[in-house]
GROMACS .gro file of C-alpha atoms in nm:
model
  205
    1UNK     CA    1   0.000   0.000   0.000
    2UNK     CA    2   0.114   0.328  -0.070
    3UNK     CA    3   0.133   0.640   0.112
    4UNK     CA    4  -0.201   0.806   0.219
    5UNK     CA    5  -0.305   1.140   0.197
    6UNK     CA    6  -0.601   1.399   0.208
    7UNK     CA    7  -0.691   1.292  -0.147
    8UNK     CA    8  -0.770   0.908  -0.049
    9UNK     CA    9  -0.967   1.016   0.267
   10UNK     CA   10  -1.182   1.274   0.039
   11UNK     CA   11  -1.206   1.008  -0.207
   12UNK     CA   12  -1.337   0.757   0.039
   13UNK     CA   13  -1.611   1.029   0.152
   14UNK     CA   14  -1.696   1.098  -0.143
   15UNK     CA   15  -1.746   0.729  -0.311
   16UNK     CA   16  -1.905   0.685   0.055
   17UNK     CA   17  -2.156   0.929   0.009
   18UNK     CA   18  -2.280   0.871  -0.348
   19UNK     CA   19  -2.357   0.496  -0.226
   20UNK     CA   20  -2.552   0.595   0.025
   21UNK     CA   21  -2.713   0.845  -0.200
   22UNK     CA   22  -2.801   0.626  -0.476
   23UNK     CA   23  -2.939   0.320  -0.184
   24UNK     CA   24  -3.173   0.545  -0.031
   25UNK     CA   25  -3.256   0.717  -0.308
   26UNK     CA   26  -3.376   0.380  -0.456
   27UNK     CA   27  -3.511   0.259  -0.199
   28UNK     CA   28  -3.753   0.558  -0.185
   29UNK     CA   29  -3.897   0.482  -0.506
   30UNK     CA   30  -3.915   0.121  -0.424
   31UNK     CA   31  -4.284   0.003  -0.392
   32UNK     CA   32  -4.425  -0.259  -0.212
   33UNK     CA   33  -4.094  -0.388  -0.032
   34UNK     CA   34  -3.987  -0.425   0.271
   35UNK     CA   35  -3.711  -0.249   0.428
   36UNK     CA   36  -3.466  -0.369   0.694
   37UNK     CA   37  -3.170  -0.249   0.902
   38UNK     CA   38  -2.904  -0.450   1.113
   39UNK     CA   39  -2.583  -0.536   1.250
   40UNK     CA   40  -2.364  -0.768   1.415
   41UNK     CA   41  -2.005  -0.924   1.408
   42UNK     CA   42  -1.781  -1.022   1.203
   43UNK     CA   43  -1.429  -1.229   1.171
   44UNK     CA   44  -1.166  -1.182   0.944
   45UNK     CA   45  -0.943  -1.528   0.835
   46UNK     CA   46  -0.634  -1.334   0.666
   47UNK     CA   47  -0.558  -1.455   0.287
   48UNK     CA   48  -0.315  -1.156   0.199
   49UNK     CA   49  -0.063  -1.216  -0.104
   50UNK     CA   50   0.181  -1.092   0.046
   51UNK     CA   51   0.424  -1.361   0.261
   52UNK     CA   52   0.378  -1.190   0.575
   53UNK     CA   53   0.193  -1.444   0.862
   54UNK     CA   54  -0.068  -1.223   1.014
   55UNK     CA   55  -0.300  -1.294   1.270
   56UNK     CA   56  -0.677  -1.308   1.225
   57UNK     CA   57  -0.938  -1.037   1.284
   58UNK     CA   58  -1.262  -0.926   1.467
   59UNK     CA   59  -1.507  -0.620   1.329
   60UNK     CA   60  -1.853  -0.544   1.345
   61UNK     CA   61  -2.075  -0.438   1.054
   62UNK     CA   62  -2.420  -0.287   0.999
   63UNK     CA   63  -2.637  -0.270   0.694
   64UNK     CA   64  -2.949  -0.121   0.542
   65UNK     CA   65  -3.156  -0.315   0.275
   66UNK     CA   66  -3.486  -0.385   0.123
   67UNK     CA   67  -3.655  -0.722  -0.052
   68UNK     CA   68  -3.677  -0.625  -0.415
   69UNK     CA   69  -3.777  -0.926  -0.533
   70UNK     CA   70  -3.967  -1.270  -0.309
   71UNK     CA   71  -3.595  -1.395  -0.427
   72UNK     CA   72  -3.399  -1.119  -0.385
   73UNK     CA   73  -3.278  -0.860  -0.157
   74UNK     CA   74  -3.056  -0.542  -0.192
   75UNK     CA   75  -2.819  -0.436   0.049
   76UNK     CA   76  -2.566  -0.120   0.150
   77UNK     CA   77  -2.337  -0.288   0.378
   78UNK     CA   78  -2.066  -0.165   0.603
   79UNK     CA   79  -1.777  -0.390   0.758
   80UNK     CA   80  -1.531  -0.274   0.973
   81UNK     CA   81  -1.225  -0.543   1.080
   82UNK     CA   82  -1.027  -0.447   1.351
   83UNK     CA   83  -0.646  -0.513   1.382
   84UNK     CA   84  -0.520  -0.782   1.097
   85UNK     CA   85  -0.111  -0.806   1.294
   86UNK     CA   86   0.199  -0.904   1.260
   87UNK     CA   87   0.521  -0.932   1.502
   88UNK     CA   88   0.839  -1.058   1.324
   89UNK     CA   89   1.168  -1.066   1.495
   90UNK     CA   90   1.453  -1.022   1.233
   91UNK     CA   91   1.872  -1.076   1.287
   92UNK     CA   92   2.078  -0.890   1.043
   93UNK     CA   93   2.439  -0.861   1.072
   94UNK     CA   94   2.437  -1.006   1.434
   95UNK     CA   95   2.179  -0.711   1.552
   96UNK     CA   96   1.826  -0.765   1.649
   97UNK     CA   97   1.551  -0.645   1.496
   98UNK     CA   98   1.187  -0.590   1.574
   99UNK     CA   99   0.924  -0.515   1.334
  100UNK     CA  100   0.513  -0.507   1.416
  101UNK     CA  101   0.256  -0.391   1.160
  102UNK     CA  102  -0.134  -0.342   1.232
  103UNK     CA  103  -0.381  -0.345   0.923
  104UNK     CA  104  -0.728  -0.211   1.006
  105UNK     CA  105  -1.020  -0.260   0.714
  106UNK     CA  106  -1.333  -0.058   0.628
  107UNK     CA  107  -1.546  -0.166   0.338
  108UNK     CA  108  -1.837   0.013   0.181
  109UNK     CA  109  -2.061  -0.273  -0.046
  110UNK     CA  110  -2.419  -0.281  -0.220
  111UNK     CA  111  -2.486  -0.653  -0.222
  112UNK     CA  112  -2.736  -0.862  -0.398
  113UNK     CA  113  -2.873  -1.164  -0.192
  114UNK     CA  114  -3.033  -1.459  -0.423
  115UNK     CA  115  -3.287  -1.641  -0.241
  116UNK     CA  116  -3.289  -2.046  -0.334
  117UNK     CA  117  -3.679  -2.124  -0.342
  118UNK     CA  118  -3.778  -2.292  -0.030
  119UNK     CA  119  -4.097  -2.401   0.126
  120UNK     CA  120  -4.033  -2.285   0.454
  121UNK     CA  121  -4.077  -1.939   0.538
  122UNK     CA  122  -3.875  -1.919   0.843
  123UNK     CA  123  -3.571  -1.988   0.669
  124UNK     CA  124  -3.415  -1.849   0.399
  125UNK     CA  125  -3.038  -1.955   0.201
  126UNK     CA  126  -2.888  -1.766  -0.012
  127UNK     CA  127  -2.576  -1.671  -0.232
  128UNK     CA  128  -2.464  -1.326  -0.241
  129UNK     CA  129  -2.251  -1.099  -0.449
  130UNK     CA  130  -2.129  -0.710  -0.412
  131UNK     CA  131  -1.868  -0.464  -0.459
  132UNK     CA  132  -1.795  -0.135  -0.355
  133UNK     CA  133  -1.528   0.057  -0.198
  134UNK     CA  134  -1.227  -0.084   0.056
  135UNK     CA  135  -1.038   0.133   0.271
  136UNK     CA  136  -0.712  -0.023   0.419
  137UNK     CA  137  -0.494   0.133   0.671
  138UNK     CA  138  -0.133   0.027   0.815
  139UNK     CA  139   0.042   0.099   1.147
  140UNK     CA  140   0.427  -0.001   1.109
  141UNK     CA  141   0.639   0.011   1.419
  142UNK     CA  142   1.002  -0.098   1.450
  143UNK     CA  143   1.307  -0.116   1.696
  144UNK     CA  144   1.626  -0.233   1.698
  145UNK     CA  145   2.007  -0.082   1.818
  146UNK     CA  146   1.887   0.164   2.078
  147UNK     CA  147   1.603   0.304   1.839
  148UNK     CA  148   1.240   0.297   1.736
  149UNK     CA  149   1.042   0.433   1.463
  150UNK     CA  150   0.659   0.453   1.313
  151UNK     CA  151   0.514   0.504   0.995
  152UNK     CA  152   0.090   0.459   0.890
  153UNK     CA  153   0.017   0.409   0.539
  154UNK     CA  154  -0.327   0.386   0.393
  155UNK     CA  155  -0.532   0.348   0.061
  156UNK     CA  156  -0.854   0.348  -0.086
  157UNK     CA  157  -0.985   0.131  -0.372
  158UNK     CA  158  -1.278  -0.121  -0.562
  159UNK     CA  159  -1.337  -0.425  -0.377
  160UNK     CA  160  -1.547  -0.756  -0.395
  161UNK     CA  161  -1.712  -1.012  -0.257
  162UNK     CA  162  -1.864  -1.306  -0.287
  163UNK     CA  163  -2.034  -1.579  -0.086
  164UNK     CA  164  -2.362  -1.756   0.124
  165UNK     CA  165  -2.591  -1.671   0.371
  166UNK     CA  166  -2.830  -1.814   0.595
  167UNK     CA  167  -3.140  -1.614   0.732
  168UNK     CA  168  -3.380  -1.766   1.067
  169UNK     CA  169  -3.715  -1.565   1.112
  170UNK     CA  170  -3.872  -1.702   1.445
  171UNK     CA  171  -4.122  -1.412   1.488
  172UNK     CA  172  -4.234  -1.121   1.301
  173UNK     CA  173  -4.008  -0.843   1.144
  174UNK     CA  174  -3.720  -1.013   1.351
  175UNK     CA  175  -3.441  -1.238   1.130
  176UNK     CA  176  -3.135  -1.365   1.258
  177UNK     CA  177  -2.807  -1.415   1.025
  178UNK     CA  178  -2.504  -1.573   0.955
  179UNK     CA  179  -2.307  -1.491   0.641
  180UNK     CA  180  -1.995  -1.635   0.482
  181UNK     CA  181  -1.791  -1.487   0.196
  182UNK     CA  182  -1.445  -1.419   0.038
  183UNK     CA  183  -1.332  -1.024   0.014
  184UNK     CA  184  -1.083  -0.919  -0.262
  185UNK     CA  185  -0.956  -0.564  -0.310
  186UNK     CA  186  -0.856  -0.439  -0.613
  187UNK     CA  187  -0.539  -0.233  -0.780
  188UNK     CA  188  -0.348  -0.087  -0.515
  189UNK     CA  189  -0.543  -0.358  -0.284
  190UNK     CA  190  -0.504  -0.587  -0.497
  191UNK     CA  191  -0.308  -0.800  -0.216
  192UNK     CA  192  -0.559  -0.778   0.076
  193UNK     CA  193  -0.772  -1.080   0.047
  194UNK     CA  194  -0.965  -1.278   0.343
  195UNK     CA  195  -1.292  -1.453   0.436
  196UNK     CA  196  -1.533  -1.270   0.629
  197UNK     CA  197  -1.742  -1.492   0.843
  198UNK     CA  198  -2.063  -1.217   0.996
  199UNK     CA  199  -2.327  -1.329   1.251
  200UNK     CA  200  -2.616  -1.075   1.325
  201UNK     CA  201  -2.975  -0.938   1.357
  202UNK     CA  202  -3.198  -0.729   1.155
  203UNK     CA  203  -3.520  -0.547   1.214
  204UNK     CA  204  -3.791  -0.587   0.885
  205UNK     CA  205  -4.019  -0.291   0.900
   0.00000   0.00000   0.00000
């Protein structure tokens, strides 16, 4: 990841906001759906091409959607994964050296959910696709012969995902959800890859 700067967090706002924009905007003129808004947890199983061995994540997420179709749903989803890290010890030259690096992950996705046709109407599978916009930041901190330094790096780009869900609706306007799918960024991003695994709740007004 390179650098980041002003330009990538204006960038992020911006994509940010025009998603939002063009969600509610449709669901406005949506008629005779139902719209729904939740949240939950989530955990990160690093994939990253990138050699290093970091440890796995937690992150919580929230989303706002509406059923477009009795097999299909449309969703603005946030996911936010807390520290992705990695502590390497290193010997160069006889000297120690020590060597940490934090990633955090924000991603910004409109997802369509495909509904398989079931009889039951208290459970619902499905497979799910989306892309959007992933925001990736990293804390590098280092040591070694009496000194210490600290640099952050971040960058914004497309991401995707793909994946299945699972949906139990014991009582009315009340679900209950557990999601599984694979995240790939894109370009600059193109080396942050995991699977997301998301357990949550959602209200159906």
């Amino acid at each position: 990841m390179r650098q980041g700067g002003n330009h990538m967090k204006r960038y992020l706002v911006f994509s940010t906001t025009c998603i939002v924009i063009f969600f509610i905007s449709t669901i406005l003129y949506a008629q005779d759906t139902t719209i729904y808004i939740g949240g939950g947890a989530s955990y990160g199983i690093e994939d990253f091409d990138d050699g290093a061995d970091f440890d796995n994540s937690y992150g919580v997420n929230a989303k706002i959607g509406y059923h477009a179709h009795e097999l299909m749903d449309i969703e603005f989803e946030f996911n936010y994964l807390f520290e992705f890290e990695d502590e390497d010890s290193l010997e160069i030259l006889g000297d120690s050296f020590d060597g940490k690096v934090d990633i955090e992950i924000m991603t910004y996705m409109i997802v369509l959910k495909g509904y398989f046709p079931l009889e039951s109407e208290k459970i619902r599978v499905s497979v799910l696709a989306g892309g959007g916009v992933m925001y990736a930041e990293a804390d590098v901190k280092f040591s070694g012969l009496g000194v210490s330094g600290s640099d952050t790096t971040s960058e914004t780009d497309g991401c995707a995902k793909f994946g299945l869900g699972l949906d139990l609706l014991p009582i009315k306007h009340f679900s209950i959800g557990a999601e599984g799918s694979y995240v790939v960024g894109f370009s600059d991003l193109d080396d942050i890859r995991y699977f997301n695994f998301s357990l949550g709740v959602a209200f159906h007004f």
